[in-house]
Amino acid sequence: PRLAVIVVAAGSGTRLQGGAPKAFVPLDRDSILRHSLRGVLAAPRAQVVVVVPDGFQDAARADVQAVSGDPGDGDGGDAVRVVVGGRTRQESVAAGLSALDADVDLVLVHDAARALTPVSVFERVIDALEGGAPAVIPAVPVVDTIKRVDENGVILAAVDRSELAAAQTPQGFRRDVLEAAVASADADHTDDAALVAAAGHDVVTVAGHADSFKITTAPDLDRARALVASRRP
Ligand code: C5P
């Protein structure tokens, strides 16, 4: 089966206040997007679609070229394609889906904001997909004790932590399953697994990784920068 990876990088990054759309904020001399592309391209050969905010196509192409040597201009059957995203993550995923080659039948959707996802996580998701799972996501145990609260912040109930898992990306799907779920989506979901589960499919989990955290706030950015510095030889 032919595999594709959609890297969603079209978020504004308002919670990060990094002075640019999140994917284009630097971790060291390289942007968040450039770091995530390194992980993506280390995964086995796949079509890669990068989804970015309008106006950032050239910046994304520069990142693609720096990592892969591919100009990403969409000419001549390039392995990497750059497209413009939408207002919500779900719209950005839909934009990525519409740029896939006809022969692709397995799709990973990866948050660019999870810039330091180890290749082993990609491999576990791909293995489960190739083993026949229609939908698979990496997940990690929840370390905090979680409460359900009302609109005033008063606790309604404790939630049994052993029943919880934090969802990460890359999330992998059979293409037909993801396309059907996106086409029939009635509400906006914060990840693709929720969309596919709402469409009635079982979604299995594989082990995620602590380094695969989503860079969302300024402290997350500090943590990512420290991790990058510590990995440097
Ligand atoms: O906003 P959040 O951090 O949950 O976004 C997760 C991922 O989805 C990020 O990589 C972000 O760039 C992407 N995204 C997108 N289009 C949007 C919103 C988010 O591609 N409209």
mmCIF file with all atom_site columns, N, CA, C and O and ligand atoms in Angstrom, residues 8-11 15 22 51 86-89 92 111-113 214-216, ligand 1:
data_model
loop_
_atom_site.group_PDB
_atom_site.id
_atom_site.type_symbol
_atom_site.label_atom_id
_atom_site.label_alt_id
_atom_site.label_comp_id
_atom_site.label_asym_id
_atom_site.label_entity_id
_atom_site.label_seq_id
_atom_site.pdbx_PDB_ins_code
_atom_site.Cartn_x
_atom_site.Cartn_y
_atom_site.Cartn_z
_atom_site.occupancy
_atom_site.B_iso_or_equiv
_atom_site.pdbx_formal_charge
_atom_site.auth_seq_id
_atom_site.auth_comp_id
_atom_site.auth_asym_id
_atom_site.auth_atom_id
_atom_site.pdbx_PDB_model_num
ATOM   1  N N  . VAL A 1 8   ? 0.015  19.117 9.219  1.00 0.00 ? 8   VAL A N  1
ATOM   2  C CA . VAL A 1 8   ? -0.808 20.322 9.366  1.00 0.00 ? 8   VAL A CA 1
ATOM   3  C C  . VAL A 1 8   ? -0.014 21.390 10.123 1.00 0.00 ? 8   VAL A C  1
ATOM   4  O O  . VAL A 1 8   ? 0.364  21.199 11.271 1.00 0.00 ? 8   VAL A O  1
ATOM   5  N N  . ALA A 1 9   ? 0.235  22.489 9.423  1.00 0.00 ? 9   ALA A N  1
ATOM   6  C CA . ALA A 1 9   ? 1.086  23.568 9.957  1.00 0.00 ? 9   ALA A CA 1
ATOM   7  C C  . ALA A 1 9   ? 0.433  24.919 9.707  1.00 0.00 ? 9   ALA A C  1
ATOM   8  O O  . ALA A 1 9   ? 1.114  25.935 9.590  1.00 0.00 ? 9   ALA A O  1
ATOM   9  N N  . ALA A 1 10  ? -0.905 24.935 9.616  1.00 0.00 ? 10  ALA A N  1
ATOM   10 C CA . ALA A 1 10  ? -1.596 26.171 9.229  1.00 0.00 ? 10  ALA A CA 1
ATOM   11 C C  . ALA A 1 10  ? -2.179 26.927 10.421 1.00 0.00 ? 10  ALA A C  1
ATOM   12 O O  . ALA A 1 10  ? -2.930 27.879 10.250 1.00 0.00 ? 10  ALA A O  1
ATOM   13 N N  . GLY A 1 11  ? -1.817 26.520 11.635 1.00 0.00 ? 11  GLY A N  1
ATOM   14 C CA . GLY A 1 11  ? -2.328 27.212 12.829 1.00 0.00 ? 11  GLY A CA 1
ATOM   15 C C  . GLY A 1 11  ? -1.668 28.571 13.007 1.00 0.00 ? 11  GLY A C  1
ATOM   16 O O  . GLY A 1 11  ? -0.563 28.808 12.522 1.00 0.00 ? 11  GLY A O  1
ATOM   17 N N  . ARG A 1 15  ? -1.604 31.251 20.996 1.00 0.00 ? 15  ARG A N  1
ATOM   18 C CA . ARG A 1 15  ? -1.274 30.936 22.393 1.00 0.00 ? 15  ARG A CA 1
ATOM   19 C C  . ARG A 1 15  ? 0.232  30.941 22.638 1.00 0.00 ? 15  ARG A C  1
ATOM   20 O O  . ARG A 1 15  ? 0.693  31.024 23.760 1.00 0.00 ? 15  ARG A O  1
ATOM   21 N N  . LYS A 1 22  ? 2.794  29.508 14.234 1.00 0.00 ? 22  LYS A N  1
ATOM   22 C CA . LYS A 1 22  ? 3.575  28.612 15.103 1.00 0.00 ? 22  LYS A CA 1
ATOM   23 C C  . LYS A 1 22  ? 4.651  27.800 14.383 1.00 0.00 ? 22  LYS A C  1
ATOM   24 O O  . LYS A 1 22  ? 5.778  27.694 14.870 1.00 0.00 ? 22  LYS A O  1
ATOM   25 N N  . VAL A 1 51  ? 0.612  21.575 4.980  1.00 0.00 ? 51  VAL A N  1
ATOM   26 C CA . VAL A 1 51  ? -0.521 22.502 4.934  1.00 0.00 ? 51  VAL A CA 1
ATOM   27 C C  . VAL A 1 51  ? -0.159 23.733 5.756  1.00 0.00 ? 51  VAL A C  1
ATOM   28 O O  . VAL A 1 51  ? 0.110  23.620 6.960  1.00 0.00 ? 51  VAL A O  1
ATOM   29 N N  . GLY A 1 86  ? -6.946 25.868 6.243  1.00 0.00 ? 86  GLY A N  1
ATOM   30 C CA . GLY A 1 86  ? -8.216 26.542 6.489  1.00 0.00 ? 86  GLY A CA 1
ATOM   31 C C  . GLY A 1 86  ? -8.274 27.180 7.867  1.00 0.00 ? 86  GLY A C  1
ATOM   32 O O  . GLY A 1 86  ? -7.277 27.272 8.571  1.00 0.00 ? 86  GLY A O  1
ATOM   33 N N  . ARG A 1 87  ? -9.485 27.601 8.228  1.00 0.00 ? 87  ARG A N  1
ATOM   34 C CA . ARG A 1 87  ? -9.699 28.302 9.498  1.00 0.00 ? 87  ARG A CA 1
ATOM   35 C C  . ARG A 1 87  ? -9.524 27.380 10.695 1.00 0.00 ? 87  ARG A C  1
ATOM   36 O O  . ARG A 1 87  ? -9.105 27.794 11.758 1.00 0.00 ? 87  ARG A O  1
ATOM   37 N N  . THR A 1 88  ? -9.912 26.117 10.528 1.00 0.00 ? 88  THR A N  1
ATOM   38 C CA . THR A 1 88  ? -9.793 25.145 11.613 1.00 0.00 ? 88  THR A CA 1
ATOM   39 C C  . THR A 1 88  ? -8.833 24.033 11.190 1.00 0.00 ? 88  THR A C  1
ATOM   40 O O  . THR A 1 88  ? -8.560 23.855 9.995  1.00 0.00 ? 88  THR A O  1
ATOM   41 N N  . ARG A 1 89  ? -8.381 23.284 12.204 1.00 0.00 ? 89  ARG A N  1
ATOM   42 C CA . ARG A 1 89  ? -7.495 22.160 11.902 1.00 0.00 ? 89  ARG A CA 1
ATOM   43 C C  . ARG A 1 89  ? -8.183 21.198 10.935 1.00 0.00 ? 89  ARG A C  1
ATOM   44 O O  . ARG A 1 89  ? -7.562 20.688 10.001 1.00 0.00 ? 89  ARG A O  1
ATOM   45 N N  . SER A 1 92  ? -7.971 22.274 7.501  1.00 0.00 ? 92  SER A N  1
ATOM   46 C CA . SER A 1 92  ? -6.607 22.106 7.000  1.00 0.00 ? 92  SER A CA 1
ATOM   47 C C  . SER A 1 92  ? -6.350 20.654 6.609  1.00 0.00 ? 92  SER A C  1
ATOM   48 O O  . SER A 1 92  ? -5.696 20.375 5.597  1.00 0.00 ? 92  SER A O  1
ATOM   49 N N  . ASP A 1 111 ? 0.647  16.718 13.446 1.00 0.00 ? 111 ASP A N  1
ATOM   50 C CA . ASP A 1 111 ? 0.743  18.128 13.840 1.00 0.00 ? 111 ASP A CA 1
ATOM   51 C C  . ASP A 1 111 ? 2.186  18.600 13.690 1.00 0.00 ? 111 ASP A C  1
ATOM   52 O O  . ASP A 1 111 ? 3.087  18.044 14.334 1.00 0.00 ? 111 ASP A O  1
ATOM   53 N N  . ALA A 1 112 ? 2.398  19.641 12.890 1.00 0.00 ? 112 ALA A N  1
ATOM   54 C CA . ALA A 1 112 ? 3.743  20.221 12.811 1.00 0.00 ? 112 ALA A CA 1
ATOM   55 C C  . ALA A 1 112 ? 4.214  20.628 14.202 1.00 0.00 ? 112 ALA A C  1
ATOM   56 O O  . ALA A 1 112 ? 5.408  20.573 14.512 1.00 0.00 ? 112 ALA A O  1
ATOM   57 N N  . ALA A 1 113 ? 3.259  21.016 15.058 1.00 0.00 ? 113 ALA A N  1
ATOM   58 C CA . ALA A 1 113 ? 3.596  21.483 16.400 1.00 0.00 ? 113 ALA A CA 1
ATOM   59 C C  . ALA A 1 113 ? 4.202  20.378 17.281 1.00 0.00 ? 113 ALA A C  1
ATOM   60 O O  . ALA A 1 113 ? 4.783  20.666 18.319 1.00 0.00 ? 113 ALA A O  1
ATOM   61 N N  . LYS A 1 214 ? 2.879  18.533 22.114 1.00 0.00 ? 214 LYS A N  1
ATOM   62 C CA . LYS A 1 214 ? 2.505  19.586 21.159 1.00 0.00 ? 214 LYS A CA 1
ATOM   63 C C  . LYS A 1 214 ? 2.993  20.936 21.686 1.00 0.00 ? 214 LYS A C  1
ATOM   64 O O  . LYS A 1 214 ? 2.630  21.338 22.786 1.00 0.00 ? 214 LYS A O  1
ATOM   65 N N  . ILE A 1 215 ? 3.796  21.614 20.923 1.00 0.00 ? 215 ILE A N  1
ATOM   66 C CA . ILE A 1 215 ? 4.278  22.938 21.323 1.00 0.00 ? 215 ILE A CA 1
ATOM   67 C C  . ILE A 1 215 ? 3.096  23.908 21.197 1.00 0.00 ? 215 ILE A C  1
ATOM   68 O O  . ILE A 1 215 ? 2.626  24.184 20.090 1.00 0.00 ? 215 ILE A O  1
ATOM   69 N N  . THR A 1 216 ? 2.588  24.357 22.347 1.00 0.00 ? 216 THR A N  1
ATOM   70 C CA . THR A 1 216 ? 1.379  25.184 22.354 1.00 0.00 ? 216 THR A CA 1
ATOM   71 C C  . THR A 1 216 ? 1.609  26.520 23.055 1.00 0.00 ? 216 THR A C  1
ATOM   72 O O  . THR A 1 216 ? 1.209  27.569 22.560 1.00 0.00 ? 216 THR A O  1
HETATM 73 O O1 . C5P B 2 .   ? -4.025 24.682 17.612 1.00 0.00 ? 1   C5P B O1 1
HETATM 74 P P1 . C5P B 2 .   ? -3.352 23.395 17.832 1.00 0.00 ? 1   C5P B P1 1
HETATM 75 O O2 . C5P B 2 .   ? -2.014 23.539 18.523 1.00 0.00 ? 1   C5P B O2 1
HETATM 76 O O3 . C5P B 2 .   ? -4.199 22.339 18.462 1.00 0.00 ? 1   C5P B O3 1
HETATM 77 O O4 . C5P B 2 .   ? -3.008 22.861 16.374 1.00 0.00 ? 1   C5P B O4 1
HETATM 78 C C1 . C5P B 2 .   ? -2.526 21.556 16.147 1.00 0.00 ? 1   C5P B C1 1
HETATM 79 C C2 . C5P B 2 .   ? -1.904 21.493 14.750 1.00 0.00 ? 1   C5P B C2 1
HETATM 80 O O5 . C5P B 2 .   ? -2.887 21.799 13.771 1.00 0.00 ? 1   C5P B O5 1
HETATM 81 C C3 . C5P B 2 .   ? -0.768 22.515 14.566 1.00 0.00 ? 1   C5P B C3 1
HETATM 82 O O6 . C5P B 2 .   ? 0.330  21.874 13.934 1.00 0.00 ? 1   C5P B O6 1
HETATM 83 C C4 . C5P B 2 .   ? -1.403 23.590 13.706 1.00 0.00 ? 1   C5P B C4 1
HETATM 84 O O7 . C5P B 2 .   ? -0.495 24.233 12.833 1.00 0.00 ? 1   C5P B O7 1
HETATM 85 C C5 . C5P B 2 .   ? -2.440 22.817 12.902 1.00 0.00 ? 1   C5P B C5 1
HETATM 86 N N1 . C5P B 2 .   ? -3.581 23.666 12.480 1.00 0.00 ? 1   C5P B N1 1
HETATM 87 C C6 . C5P B 2 .   ? -3.833 23.839 11.120 1.00 0.00 ? 1   C5P B C6 1
HETATM 88 N N2 . C5P B 2 .   ? -4.863 24.665 10.711 1.00 0.00 ? 1   C5P B N2 1
HETATM 89 C C7 . C5P B 2 .   ? -5.629 25.317 11.618 1.00 0.00 ? 1   C5P B C7 1
HETATM 90 C C8 . C5P B 2 .   ? -5.385 25.145 13.007 1.00 0.00 ? 1   C5P B C8 1
HETATM 91 C C9 . C5P B 2 .   ? -4.354 24.298 13.408 1.00 0.00 ? 1   C5P B C9 1
HETATM 92 O O8 . C5P B 2 .   ? -3.127 23.265 10.293 1.00 0.00 ? 1   C5P B O8 1
HETATM 93 N N3 . C5P B 2 .   ? -6.583 26.125 11.175 1.00 0.00 ? 1   C5P B N3 1
#
